[in-house]
PDB file of C-alpha atoms in Angstrom:
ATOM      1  CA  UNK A1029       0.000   0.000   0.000  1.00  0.00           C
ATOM      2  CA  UNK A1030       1.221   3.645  -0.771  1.00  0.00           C
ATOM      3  CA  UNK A1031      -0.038   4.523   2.392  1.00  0.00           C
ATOM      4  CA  UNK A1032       0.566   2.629   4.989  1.00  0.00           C
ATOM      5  CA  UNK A1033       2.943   0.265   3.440  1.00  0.00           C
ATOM      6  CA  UNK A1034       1.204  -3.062   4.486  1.00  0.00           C
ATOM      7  CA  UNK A1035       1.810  -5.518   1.431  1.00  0.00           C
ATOM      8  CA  UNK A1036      -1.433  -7.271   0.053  1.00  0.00           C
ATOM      9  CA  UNK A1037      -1.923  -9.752  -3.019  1.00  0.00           C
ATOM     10  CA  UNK A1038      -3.890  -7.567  -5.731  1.00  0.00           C
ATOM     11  CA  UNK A1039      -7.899  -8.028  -4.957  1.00  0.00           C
ATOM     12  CA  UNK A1040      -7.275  -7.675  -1.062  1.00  0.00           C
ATOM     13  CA  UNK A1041      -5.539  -4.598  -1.606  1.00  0.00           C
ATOM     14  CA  UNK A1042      -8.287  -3.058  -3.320  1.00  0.00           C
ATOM     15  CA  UNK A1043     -10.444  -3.813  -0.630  1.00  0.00           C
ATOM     16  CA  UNK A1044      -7.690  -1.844   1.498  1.00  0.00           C
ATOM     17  CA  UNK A1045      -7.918   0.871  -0.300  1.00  0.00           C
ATOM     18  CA  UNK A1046     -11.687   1.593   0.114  1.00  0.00           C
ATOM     19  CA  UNK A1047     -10.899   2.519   3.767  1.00  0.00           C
ATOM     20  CA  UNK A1048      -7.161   3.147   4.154  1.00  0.00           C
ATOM     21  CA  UNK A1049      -6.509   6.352   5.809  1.00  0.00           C
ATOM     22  CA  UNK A1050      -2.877   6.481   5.004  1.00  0.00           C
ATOM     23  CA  UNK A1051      -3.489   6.961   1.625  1.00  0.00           C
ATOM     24  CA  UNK A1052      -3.840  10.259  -0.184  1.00  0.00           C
ATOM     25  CA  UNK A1053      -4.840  11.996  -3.685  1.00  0.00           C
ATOM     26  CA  UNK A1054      -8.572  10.952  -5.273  1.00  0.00           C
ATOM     27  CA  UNK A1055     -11.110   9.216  -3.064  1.00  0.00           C
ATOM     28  CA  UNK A1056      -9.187   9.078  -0.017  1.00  0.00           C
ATOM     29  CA  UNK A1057     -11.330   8.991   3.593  1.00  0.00           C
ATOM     30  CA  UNK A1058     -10.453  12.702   4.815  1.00  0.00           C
ATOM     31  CA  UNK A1059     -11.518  14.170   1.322  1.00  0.00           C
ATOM     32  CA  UNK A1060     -14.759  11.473   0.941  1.00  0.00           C
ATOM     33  CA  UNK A1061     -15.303  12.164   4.678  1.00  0.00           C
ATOM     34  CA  UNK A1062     -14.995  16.146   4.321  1.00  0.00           C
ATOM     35  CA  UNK A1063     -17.153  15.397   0.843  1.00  0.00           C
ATOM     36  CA  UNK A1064     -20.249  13.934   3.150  1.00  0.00           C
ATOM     37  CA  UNK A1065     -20.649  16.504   5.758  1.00  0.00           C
ATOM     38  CA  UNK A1066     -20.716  18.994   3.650  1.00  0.00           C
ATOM     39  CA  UNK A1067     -23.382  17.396   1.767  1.00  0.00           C
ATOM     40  CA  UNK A1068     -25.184  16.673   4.922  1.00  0.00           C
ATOM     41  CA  UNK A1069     -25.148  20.405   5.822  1.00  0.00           C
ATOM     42  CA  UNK A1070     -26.276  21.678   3.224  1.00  0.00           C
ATOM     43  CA  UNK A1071     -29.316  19.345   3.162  1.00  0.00           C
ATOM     44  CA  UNK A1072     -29.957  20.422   6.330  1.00  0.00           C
ATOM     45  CA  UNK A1073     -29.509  24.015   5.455  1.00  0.00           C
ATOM     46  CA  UNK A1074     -32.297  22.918   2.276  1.00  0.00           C
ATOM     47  CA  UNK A1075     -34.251  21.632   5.066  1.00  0.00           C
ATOM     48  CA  UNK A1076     -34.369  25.001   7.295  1.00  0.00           C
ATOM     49  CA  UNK A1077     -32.080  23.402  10.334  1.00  0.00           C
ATOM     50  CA  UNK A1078     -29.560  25.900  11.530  1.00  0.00           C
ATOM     51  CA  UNK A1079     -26.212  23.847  11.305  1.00  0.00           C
ATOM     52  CA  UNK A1080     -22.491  25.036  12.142  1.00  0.00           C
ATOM     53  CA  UNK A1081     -20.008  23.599  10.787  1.00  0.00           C
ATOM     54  CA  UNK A1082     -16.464  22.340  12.487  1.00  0.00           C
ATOM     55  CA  UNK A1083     -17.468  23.675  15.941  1.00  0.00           C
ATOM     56  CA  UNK A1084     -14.506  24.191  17.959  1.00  0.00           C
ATOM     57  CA  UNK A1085     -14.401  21.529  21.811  1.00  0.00           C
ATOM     58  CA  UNK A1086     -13.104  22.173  24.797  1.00  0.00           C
ATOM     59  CA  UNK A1087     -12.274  20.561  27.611  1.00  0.00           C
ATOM     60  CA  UNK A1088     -12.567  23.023  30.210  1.00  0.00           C
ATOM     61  CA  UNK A1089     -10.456  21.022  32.940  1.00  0.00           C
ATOM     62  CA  UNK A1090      -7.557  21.060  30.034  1.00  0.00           C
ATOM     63  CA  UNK A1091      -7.714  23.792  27.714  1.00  0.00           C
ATOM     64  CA  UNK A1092      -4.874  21.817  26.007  1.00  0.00           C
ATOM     65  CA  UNK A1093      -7.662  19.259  25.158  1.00  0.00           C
ATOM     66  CA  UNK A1094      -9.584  20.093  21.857  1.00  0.00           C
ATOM     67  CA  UNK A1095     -11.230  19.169  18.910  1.00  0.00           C
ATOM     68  CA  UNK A1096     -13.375  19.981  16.345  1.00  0.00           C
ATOM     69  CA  UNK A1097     -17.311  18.373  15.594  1.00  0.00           C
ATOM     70  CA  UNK A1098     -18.561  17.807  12.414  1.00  0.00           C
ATOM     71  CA  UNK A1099     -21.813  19.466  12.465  1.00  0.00           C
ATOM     72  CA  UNK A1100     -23.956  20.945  15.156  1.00  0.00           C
ATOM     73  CA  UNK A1101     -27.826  20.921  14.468  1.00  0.00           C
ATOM     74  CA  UNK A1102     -29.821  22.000  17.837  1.00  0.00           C
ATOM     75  CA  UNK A1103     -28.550  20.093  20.965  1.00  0.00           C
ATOM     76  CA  UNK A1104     -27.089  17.144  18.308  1.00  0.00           C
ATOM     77  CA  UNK A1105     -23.209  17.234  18.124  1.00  0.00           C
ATOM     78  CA  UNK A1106     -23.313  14.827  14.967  1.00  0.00           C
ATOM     79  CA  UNK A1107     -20.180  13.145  13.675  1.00  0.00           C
ATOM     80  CA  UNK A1108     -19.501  11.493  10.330  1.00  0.00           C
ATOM     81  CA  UNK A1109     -17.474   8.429   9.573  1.00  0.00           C
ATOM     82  CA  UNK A1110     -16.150   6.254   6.893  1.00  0.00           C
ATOM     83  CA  UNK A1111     -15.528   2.551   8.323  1.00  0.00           C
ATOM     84  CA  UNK A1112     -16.445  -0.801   8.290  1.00  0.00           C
ATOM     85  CA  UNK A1113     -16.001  -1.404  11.816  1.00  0.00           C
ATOM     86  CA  UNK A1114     -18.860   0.920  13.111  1.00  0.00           C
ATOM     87  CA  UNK A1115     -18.930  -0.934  16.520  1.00  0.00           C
ATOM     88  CA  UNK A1116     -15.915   0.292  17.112  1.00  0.00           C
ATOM     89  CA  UNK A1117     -15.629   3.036  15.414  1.00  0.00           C
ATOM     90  CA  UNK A1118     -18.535   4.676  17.425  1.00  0.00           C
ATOM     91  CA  UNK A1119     -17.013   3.387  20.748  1.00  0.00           C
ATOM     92  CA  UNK A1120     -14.149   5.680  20.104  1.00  0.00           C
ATOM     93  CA  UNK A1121     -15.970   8.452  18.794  1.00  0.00           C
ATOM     94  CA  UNK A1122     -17.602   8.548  22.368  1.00  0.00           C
ATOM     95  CA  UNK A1123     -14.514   8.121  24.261  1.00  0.00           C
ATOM     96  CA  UNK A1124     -12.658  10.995  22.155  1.00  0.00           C
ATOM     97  CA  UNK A1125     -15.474  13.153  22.702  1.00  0.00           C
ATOM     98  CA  UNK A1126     -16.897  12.641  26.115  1.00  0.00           C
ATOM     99  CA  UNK A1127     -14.650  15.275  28.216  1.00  0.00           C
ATOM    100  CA  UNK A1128     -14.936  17.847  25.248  1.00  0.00           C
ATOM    101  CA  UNK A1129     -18.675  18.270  24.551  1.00  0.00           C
ATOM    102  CA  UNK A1130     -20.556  20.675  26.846  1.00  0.00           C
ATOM    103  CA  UNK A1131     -23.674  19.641  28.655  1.00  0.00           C
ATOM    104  CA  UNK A1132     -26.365  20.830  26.005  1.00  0.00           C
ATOM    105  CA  UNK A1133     -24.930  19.208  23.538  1.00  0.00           C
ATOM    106  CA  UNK A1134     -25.578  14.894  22.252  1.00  0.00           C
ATOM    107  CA  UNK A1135     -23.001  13.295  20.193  1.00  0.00           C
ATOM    108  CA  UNK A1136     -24.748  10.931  17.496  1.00  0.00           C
ATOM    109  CA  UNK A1137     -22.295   9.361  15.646  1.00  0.00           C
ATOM    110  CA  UNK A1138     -23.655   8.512  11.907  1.00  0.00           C
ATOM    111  CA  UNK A1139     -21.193   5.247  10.327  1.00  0.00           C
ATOM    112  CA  UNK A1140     -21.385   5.016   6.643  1.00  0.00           C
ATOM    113  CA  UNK A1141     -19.778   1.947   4.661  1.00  0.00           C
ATOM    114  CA  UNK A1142     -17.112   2.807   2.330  1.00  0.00           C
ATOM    115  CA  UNK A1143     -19.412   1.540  -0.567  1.00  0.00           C
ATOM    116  CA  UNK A1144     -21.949   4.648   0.567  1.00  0.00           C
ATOM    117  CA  UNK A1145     -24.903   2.484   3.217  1.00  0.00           C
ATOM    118  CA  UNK A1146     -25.486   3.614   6.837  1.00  0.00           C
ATOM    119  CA  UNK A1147     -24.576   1.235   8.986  1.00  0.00           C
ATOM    120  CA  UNK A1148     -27.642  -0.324  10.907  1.00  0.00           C
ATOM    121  CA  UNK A1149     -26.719   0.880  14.460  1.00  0.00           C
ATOM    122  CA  UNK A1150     -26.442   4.763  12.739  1.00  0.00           C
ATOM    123  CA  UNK A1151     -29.719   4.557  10.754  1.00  0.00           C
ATOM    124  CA  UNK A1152     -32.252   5.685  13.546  1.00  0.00           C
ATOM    125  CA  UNK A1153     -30.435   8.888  13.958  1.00  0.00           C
ATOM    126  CA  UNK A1154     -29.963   9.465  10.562  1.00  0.00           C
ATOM    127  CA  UNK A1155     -33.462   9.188   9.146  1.00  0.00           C
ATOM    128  CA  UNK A1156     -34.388  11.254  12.117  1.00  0.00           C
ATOM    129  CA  UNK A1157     -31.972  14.071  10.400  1.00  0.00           C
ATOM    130  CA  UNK A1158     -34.082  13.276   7.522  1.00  0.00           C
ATOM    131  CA  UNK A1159     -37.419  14.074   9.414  1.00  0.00           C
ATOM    132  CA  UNK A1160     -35.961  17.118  11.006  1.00  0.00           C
ATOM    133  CA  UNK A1161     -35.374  18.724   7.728  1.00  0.00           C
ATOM    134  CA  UNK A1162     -38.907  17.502   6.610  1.00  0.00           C
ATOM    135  CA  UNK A1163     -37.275  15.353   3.616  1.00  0.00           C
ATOM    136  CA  UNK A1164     -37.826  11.306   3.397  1.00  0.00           C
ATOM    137  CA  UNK A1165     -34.178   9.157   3.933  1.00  0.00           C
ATOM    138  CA  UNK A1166     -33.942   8.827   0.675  1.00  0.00           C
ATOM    139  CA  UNK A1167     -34.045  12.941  -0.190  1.00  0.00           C
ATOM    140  CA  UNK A1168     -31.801  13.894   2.535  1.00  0.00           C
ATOM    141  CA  UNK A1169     -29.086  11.162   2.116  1.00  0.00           C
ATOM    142  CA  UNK A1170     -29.148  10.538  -1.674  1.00  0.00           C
ATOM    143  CA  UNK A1171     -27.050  13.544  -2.499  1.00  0.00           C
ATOM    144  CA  UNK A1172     -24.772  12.871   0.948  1.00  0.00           C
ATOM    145  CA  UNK A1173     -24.356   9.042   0.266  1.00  0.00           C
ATOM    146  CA  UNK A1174     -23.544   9.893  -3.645  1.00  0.00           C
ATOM    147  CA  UNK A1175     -20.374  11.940  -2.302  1.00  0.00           C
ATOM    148  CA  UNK A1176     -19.145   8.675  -0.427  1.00  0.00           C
ATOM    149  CA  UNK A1177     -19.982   6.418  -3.538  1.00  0.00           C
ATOM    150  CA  UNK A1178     -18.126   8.884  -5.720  1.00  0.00           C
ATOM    151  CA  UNK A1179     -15.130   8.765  -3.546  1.00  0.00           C
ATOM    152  CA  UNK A1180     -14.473   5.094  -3.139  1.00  0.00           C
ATOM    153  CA  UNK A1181     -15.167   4.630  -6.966  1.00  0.00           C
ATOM    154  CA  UNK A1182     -12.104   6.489  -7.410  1.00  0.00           C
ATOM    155  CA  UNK A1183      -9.822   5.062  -4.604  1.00  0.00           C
ATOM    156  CA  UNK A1184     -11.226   1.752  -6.601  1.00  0.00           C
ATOM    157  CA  UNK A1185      -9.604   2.664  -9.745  1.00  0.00           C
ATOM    158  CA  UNK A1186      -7.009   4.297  -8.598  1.00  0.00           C
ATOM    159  CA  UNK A1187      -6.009   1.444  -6.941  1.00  0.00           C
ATOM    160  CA  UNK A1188      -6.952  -1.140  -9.852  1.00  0.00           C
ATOM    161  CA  UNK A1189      -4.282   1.467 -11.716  1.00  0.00           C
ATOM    162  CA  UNK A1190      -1.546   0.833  -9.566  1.00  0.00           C
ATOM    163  CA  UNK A1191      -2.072  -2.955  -9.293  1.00  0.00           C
ATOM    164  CA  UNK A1192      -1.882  -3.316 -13.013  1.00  0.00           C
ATOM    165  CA  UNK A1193       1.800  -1.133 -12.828  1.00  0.00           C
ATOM    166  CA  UNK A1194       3.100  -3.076 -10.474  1.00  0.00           C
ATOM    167  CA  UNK A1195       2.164  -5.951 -12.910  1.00  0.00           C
ATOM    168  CA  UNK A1196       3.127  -5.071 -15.886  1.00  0.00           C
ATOM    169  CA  UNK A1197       6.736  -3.688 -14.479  1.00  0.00           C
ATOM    170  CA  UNK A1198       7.234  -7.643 -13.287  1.00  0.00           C
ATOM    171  CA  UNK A1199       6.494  -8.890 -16.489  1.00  0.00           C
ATOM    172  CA  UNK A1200       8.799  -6.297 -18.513  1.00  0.00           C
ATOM    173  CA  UNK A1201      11.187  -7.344 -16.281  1.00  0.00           C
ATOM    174  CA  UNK A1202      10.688 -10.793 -16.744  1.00  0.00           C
ATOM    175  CA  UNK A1203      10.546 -10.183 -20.729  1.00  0.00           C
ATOM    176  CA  UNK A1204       9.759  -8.474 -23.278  1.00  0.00           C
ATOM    177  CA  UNK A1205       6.463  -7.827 -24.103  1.00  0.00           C
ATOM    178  CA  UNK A1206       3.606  -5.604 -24.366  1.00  0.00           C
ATOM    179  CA  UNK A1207       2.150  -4.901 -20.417  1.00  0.00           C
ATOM    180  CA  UNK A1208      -1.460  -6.513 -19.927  1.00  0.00           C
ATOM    181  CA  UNK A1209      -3.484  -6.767 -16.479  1.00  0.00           C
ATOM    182  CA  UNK A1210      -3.205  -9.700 -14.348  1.00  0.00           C
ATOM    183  CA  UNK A1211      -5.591 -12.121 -16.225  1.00  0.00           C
ATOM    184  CA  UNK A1212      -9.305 -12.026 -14.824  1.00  0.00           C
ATOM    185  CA  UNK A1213      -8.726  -9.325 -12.297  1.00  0.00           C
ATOM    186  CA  UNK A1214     -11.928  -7.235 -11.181  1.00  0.00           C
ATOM    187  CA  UNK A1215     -12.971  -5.205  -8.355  1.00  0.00           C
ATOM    188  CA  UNK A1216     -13.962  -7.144  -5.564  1.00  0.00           C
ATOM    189  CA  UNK A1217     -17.777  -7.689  -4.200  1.00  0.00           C
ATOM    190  CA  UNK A1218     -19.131  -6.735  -7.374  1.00  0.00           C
ATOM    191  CA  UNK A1219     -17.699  -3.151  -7.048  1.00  0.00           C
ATOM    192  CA  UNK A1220     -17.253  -2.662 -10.883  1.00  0.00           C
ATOM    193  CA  UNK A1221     -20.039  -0.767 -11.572  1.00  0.00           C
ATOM    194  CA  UNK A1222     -19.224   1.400  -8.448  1.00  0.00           C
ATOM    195  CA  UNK A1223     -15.822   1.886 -10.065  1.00  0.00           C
ATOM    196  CA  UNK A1224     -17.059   3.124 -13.511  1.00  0.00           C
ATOM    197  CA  UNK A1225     -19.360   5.703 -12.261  1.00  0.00           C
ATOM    198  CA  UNK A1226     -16.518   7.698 -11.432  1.00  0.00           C
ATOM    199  CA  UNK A1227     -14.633   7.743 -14.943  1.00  0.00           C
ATOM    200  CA  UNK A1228     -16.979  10.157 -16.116  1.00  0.00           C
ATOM    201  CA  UNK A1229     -17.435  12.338 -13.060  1.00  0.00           C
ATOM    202  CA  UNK A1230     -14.706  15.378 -12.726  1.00  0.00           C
ATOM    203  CA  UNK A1231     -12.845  15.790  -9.492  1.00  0.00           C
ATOM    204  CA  UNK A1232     -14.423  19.048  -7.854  1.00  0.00           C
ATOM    205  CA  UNK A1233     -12.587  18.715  -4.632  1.00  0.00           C
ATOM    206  CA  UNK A1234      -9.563  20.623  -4.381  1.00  0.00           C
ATOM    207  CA  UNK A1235      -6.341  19.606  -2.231  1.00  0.00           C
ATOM    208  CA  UNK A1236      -7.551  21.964   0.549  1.00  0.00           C
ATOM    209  CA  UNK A1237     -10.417  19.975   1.387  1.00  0.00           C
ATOM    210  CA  UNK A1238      -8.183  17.287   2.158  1.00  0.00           C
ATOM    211  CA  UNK A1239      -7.026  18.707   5.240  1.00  0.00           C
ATOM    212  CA  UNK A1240      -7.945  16.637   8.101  1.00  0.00           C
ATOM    213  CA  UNK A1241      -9.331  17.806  11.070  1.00  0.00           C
ATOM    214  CA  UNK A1242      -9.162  16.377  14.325  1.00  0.00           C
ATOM    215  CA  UNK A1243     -12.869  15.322  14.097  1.00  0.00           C
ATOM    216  CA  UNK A1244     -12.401  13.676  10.447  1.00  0.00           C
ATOM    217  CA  UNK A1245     -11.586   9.968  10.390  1.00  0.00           C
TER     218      UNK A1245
END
């Protein structure tokens, strides 16, 4: 991986690089992550719900102690992210977050997949973001969900690219002929189609929106 420089046979590593944080450049988490809540904010914006964006934490025993939440709508302190461990993904979420949010405000943690579905454990709380704008699910989290779709299509293919050099640099070393991909080699879990969508989709994102933030994982 260019990332984090774990070594995978071809097809795992394209799973890997649906969620690998390490990795940068098109579709990686921070910019699909930073992709989502802004989607989700300004649905809720569409929707009439007063929403700030990035609010600055405190811990007020340890002014050292801060952080950043993804969106604030009312009393919800709601956080975004990309995993496919959303057990234990929200379990930390809560544990980063407990000393640092003040006492009017909830943390609901919303889990999406890396192939763009809320996790069962976040979808209560996010169809009742849906209701609070007055939209159904599918209104409110098409156009947020799309974002996160878009994203791993292209850390899909951009992996599938790299694969196939790695390939076809072992077979010109080995001899001389013209570079094919490894024979039969797809996307894994059906993800093809997922992959294509984004061939024809411009990258609007610019490098500043990869910036991480102490909230985005």
């Amino acid at each position: 991986c260019t990332g984090c420089a774990k070594v995978f046979a071809p097809e795992p590593y394209i799973v890997h690089s649906m969620s690998c944080a390490a990795k940068e450049g098109k579709g990686n988490t921070t910019r699909r992550h930073n992709a989502m809540r802004d989607a989700a904010i300004e649905q809720c914006r569409k929707g009439g719900l007063g929403t700030e964006k990035e609010m600055l934490l405190q811990n007020p025993a340890d002014s050292s102690h801060t952080g950043r939440m993804d969106m604030v709508v009312g009393q919800w302190a709601v956080d975004f992210t990309i995993t496919t461990k959303p057990n234990a993904r929200q379990m930390a979420k809560h544990h980063t977050y407990k000393n640092l949010l003040p006492p009017s405000l909830t943390l609901k943690v919303i889990a999406i997949s890396p192939t763009g579905r809320v996790h069962d454990d976040s979808y209560h709380i996010a169809r009742s973001l849906a209701k609070r704008a007055s939209m159904t699910f599918e209104e409110f989290w098409g156009p947020v969900l799309a974002e996160v779709k878009r994203g791993t299509a292209q850390a899909i293919n951009r992996a599938r690219d790299e694969v196939i050099t790695v390939h076809n640099q072992r077979r010109a070393r080995e001899a001389s002929m013209q570079p094919t991909a490894p024979a039969g080699m797809q996307s894994p879990h059906g993800l093809d189609k997922l992959a294509h969508e984004s061939d024809s989709e411009p990258d609007d994102h610019s490098d500043a929106d990869a910036a991480p933030t102490a909230a985005a994982t």
